[in-house]
Tab-separated table of C-alpha atoms in Angstrom:
chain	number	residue	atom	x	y	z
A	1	UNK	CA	-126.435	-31.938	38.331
A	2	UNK	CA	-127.990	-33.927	40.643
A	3	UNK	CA	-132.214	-33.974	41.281
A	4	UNK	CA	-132.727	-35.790	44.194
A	5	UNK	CA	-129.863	-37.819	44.575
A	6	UNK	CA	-130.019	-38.736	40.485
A	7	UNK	CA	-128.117	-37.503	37.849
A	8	UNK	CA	-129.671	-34.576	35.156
A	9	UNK	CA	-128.068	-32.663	32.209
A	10	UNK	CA	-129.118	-29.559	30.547
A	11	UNK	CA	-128.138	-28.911	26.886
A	12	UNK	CA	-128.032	-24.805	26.318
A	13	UNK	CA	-127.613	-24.287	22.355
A	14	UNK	CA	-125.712	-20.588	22.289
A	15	UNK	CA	-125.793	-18.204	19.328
A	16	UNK	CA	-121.924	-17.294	18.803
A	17	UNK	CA	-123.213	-13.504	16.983
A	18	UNK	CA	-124.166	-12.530	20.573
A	19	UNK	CA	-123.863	-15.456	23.088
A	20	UNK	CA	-127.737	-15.470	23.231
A	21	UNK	CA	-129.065	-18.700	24.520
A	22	UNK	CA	-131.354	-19.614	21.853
A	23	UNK	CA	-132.595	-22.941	23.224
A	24	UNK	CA	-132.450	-24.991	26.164
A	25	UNK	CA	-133.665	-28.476	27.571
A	26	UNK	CA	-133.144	-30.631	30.866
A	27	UNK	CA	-133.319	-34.508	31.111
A	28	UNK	CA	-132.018	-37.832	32.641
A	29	UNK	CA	-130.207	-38.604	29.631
A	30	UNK	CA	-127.143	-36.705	28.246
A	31	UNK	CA	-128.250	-37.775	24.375
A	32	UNK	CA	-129.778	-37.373	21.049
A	33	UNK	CA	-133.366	-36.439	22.836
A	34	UNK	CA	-132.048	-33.774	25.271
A	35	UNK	CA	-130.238	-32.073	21.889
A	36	UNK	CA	-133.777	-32.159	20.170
A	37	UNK	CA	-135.240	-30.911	22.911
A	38	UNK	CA	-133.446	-27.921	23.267
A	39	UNK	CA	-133.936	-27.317	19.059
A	40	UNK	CA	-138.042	-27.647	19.797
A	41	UNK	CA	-137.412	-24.510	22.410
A	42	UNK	CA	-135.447	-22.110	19.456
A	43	UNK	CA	-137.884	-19.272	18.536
A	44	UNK	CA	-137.803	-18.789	15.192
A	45	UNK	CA	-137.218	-21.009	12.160
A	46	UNK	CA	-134.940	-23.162	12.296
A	47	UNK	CA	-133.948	-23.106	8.460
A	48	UNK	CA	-132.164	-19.428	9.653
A	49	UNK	CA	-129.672	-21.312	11.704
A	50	UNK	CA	-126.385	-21.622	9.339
A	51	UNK	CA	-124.274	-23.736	11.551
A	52	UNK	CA	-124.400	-26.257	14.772
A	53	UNK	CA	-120.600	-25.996	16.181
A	54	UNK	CA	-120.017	-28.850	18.901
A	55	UNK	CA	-117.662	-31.034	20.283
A	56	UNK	CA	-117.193	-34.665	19.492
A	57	UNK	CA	-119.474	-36.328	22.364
A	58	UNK	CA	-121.964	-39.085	20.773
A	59	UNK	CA	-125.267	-37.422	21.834
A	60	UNK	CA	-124.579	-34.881	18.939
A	61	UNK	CA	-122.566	-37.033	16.356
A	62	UNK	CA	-125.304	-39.886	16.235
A	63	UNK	CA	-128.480	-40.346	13.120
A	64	UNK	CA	-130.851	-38.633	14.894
A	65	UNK	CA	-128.754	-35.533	15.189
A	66	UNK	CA	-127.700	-35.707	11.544
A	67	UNK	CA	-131.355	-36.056	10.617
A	68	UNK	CA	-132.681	-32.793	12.370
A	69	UNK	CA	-129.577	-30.860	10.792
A	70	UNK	CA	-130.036	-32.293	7.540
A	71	UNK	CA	-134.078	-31.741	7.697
A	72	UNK	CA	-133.603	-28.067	8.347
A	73	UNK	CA	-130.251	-27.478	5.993
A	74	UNK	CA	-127.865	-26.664	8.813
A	75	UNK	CA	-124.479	-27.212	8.841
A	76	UNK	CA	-122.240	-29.056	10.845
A	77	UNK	CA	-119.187	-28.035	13.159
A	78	UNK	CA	-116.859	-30.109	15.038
A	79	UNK	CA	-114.112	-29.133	17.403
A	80	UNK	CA	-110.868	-30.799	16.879
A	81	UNK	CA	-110.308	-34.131	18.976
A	82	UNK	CA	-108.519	-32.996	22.406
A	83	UNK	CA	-109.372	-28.999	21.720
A	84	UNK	CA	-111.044	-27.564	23.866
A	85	UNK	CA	-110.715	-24.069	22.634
A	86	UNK	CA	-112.919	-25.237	19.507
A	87	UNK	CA	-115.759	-24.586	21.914
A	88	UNK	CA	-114.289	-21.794	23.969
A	89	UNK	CA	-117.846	-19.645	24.366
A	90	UNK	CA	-119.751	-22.795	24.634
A	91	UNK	CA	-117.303	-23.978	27.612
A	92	UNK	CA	-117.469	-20.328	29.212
A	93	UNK	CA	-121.512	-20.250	28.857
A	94	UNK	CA	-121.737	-23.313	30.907
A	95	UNK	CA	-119.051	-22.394	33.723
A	96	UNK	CA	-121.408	-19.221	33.935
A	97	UNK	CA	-124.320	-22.093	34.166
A	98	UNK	CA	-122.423	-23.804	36.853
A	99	UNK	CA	-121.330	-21.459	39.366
A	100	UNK	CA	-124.323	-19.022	39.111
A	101	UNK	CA	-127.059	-21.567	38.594
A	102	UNK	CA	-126.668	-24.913	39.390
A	103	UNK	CA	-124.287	-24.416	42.009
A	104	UNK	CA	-126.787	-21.993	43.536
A	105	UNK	CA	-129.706	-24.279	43.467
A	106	UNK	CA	-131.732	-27.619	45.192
A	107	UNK	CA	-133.419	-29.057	42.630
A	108	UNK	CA	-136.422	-31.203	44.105
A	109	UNK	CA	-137.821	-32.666	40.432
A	110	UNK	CA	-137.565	-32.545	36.918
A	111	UNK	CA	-139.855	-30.187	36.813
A	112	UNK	CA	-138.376	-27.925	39.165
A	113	UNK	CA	-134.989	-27.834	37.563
A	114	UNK	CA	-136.800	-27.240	34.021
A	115	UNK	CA	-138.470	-24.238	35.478
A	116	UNK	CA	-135.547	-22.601	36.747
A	117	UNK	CA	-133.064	-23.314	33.751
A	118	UNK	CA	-136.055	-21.413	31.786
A	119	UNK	CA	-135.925	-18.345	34.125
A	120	UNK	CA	-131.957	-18.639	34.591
A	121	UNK	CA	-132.079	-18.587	30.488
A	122	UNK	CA	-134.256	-15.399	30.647
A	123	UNK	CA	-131.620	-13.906	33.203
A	124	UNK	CA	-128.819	-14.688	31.158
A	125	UNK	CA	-130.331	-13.409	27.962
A	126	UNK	CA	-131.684	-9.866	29.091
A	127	UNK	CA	-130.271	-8.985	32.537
A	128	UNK	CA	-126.608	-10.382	32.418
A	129	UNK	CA	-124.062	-8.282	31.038
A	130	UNK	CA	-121.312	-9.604	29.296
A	131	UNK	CA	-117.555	-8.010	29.060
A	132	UNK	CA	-117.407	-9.403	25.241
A	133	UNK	CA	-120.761	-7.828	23.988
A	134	UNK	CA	-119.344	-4.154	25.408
A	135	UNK	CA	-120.628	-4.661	28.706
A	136	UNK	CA	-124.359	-5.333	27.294
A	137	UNK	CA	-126.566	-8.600	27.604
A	138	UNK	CA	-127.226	-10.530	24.960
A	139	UNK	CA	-130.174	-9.127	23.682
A	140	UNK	CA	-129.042	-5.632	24.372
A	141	UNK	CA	-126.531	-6.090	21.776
A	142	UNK	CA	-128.612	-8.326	19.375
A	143	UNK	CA	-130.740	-5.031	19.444
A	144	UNK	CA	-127.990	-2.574	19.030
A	145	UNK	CA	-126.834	-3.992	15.911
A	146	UNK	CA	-130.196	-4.724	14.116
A	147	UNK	CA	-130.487	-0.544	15.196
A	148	UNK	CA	-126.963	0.098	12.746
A	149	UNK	CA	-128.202	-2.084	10.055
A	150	UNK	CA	-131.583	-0.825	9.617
């Protein structure tokens, strides 16, 4: 996305169990540090996290990625080369990201653009529904089932 006539990414790491974004980060570099970044934001410990599913792009197959997995015993998932369906909800989260956030917005700074991915992350999480999750957001259903088990 563009800030002021320069490029940005945001990274959104998604929890597959209930599409939950779990972490997020925005930066000027689509790389190791914007990956990282989004970790730092995931509430909870980080040891809990079983498996990191991406796709082959170097800012998550690099050392520094393999470090922070290997520091906190997670796993490692990579989509087949040329399959996209690999990363199917990942792909779907960040068409939702596209047309009803960026797309929608004006960025004027950094700053800006981190503030709203954090409130468009709260959105998603609690207030959008999802056809998948039975029509209920993410944490709705996150709830729901903790509700069964216990």
């Amino acid at each position: 996305m563009k800030v002021k006539n320069r490029w940005y990414y945001i990274c959104v790491l998604v929890d597959l169990f209930n599409r939950e974004i779990i972490g997020h980060s925005a930066g000027p570099n689509k790389d190791a540090a914007l990956i990282s970044r989004a970790f730092a934001t995931v509430q909870g410990d980080l040891c809990q996290l079983q498996w990191f599913h991406t796709d082959r792009g170097s800012e998550f197959k690099n050392q520094k990625m393999d470090e922070l997995l290997k520091t906190f015993e997670i796993g490692r998932s990579l989509s087949m080369k040329g399959c996209p369906y690999d990363n199917a909800v990942a792909e779907a989260t960040y068409k939702i990201m596209k047309t009803e956030f960026v797309n929608q917005m004006n960025f004027q700074s950094l700053r800006h653009l981190e503030l709203e991915l954090y409130d468009c992350v709260n959105w998603f999480n609690k207030y959008r529904i999802h056809g998948t999750l039975g029509y209920m957001t993410p944490v709705q259903y996150r709830q729901e089932v903790l509700k069964k088990i216990v």
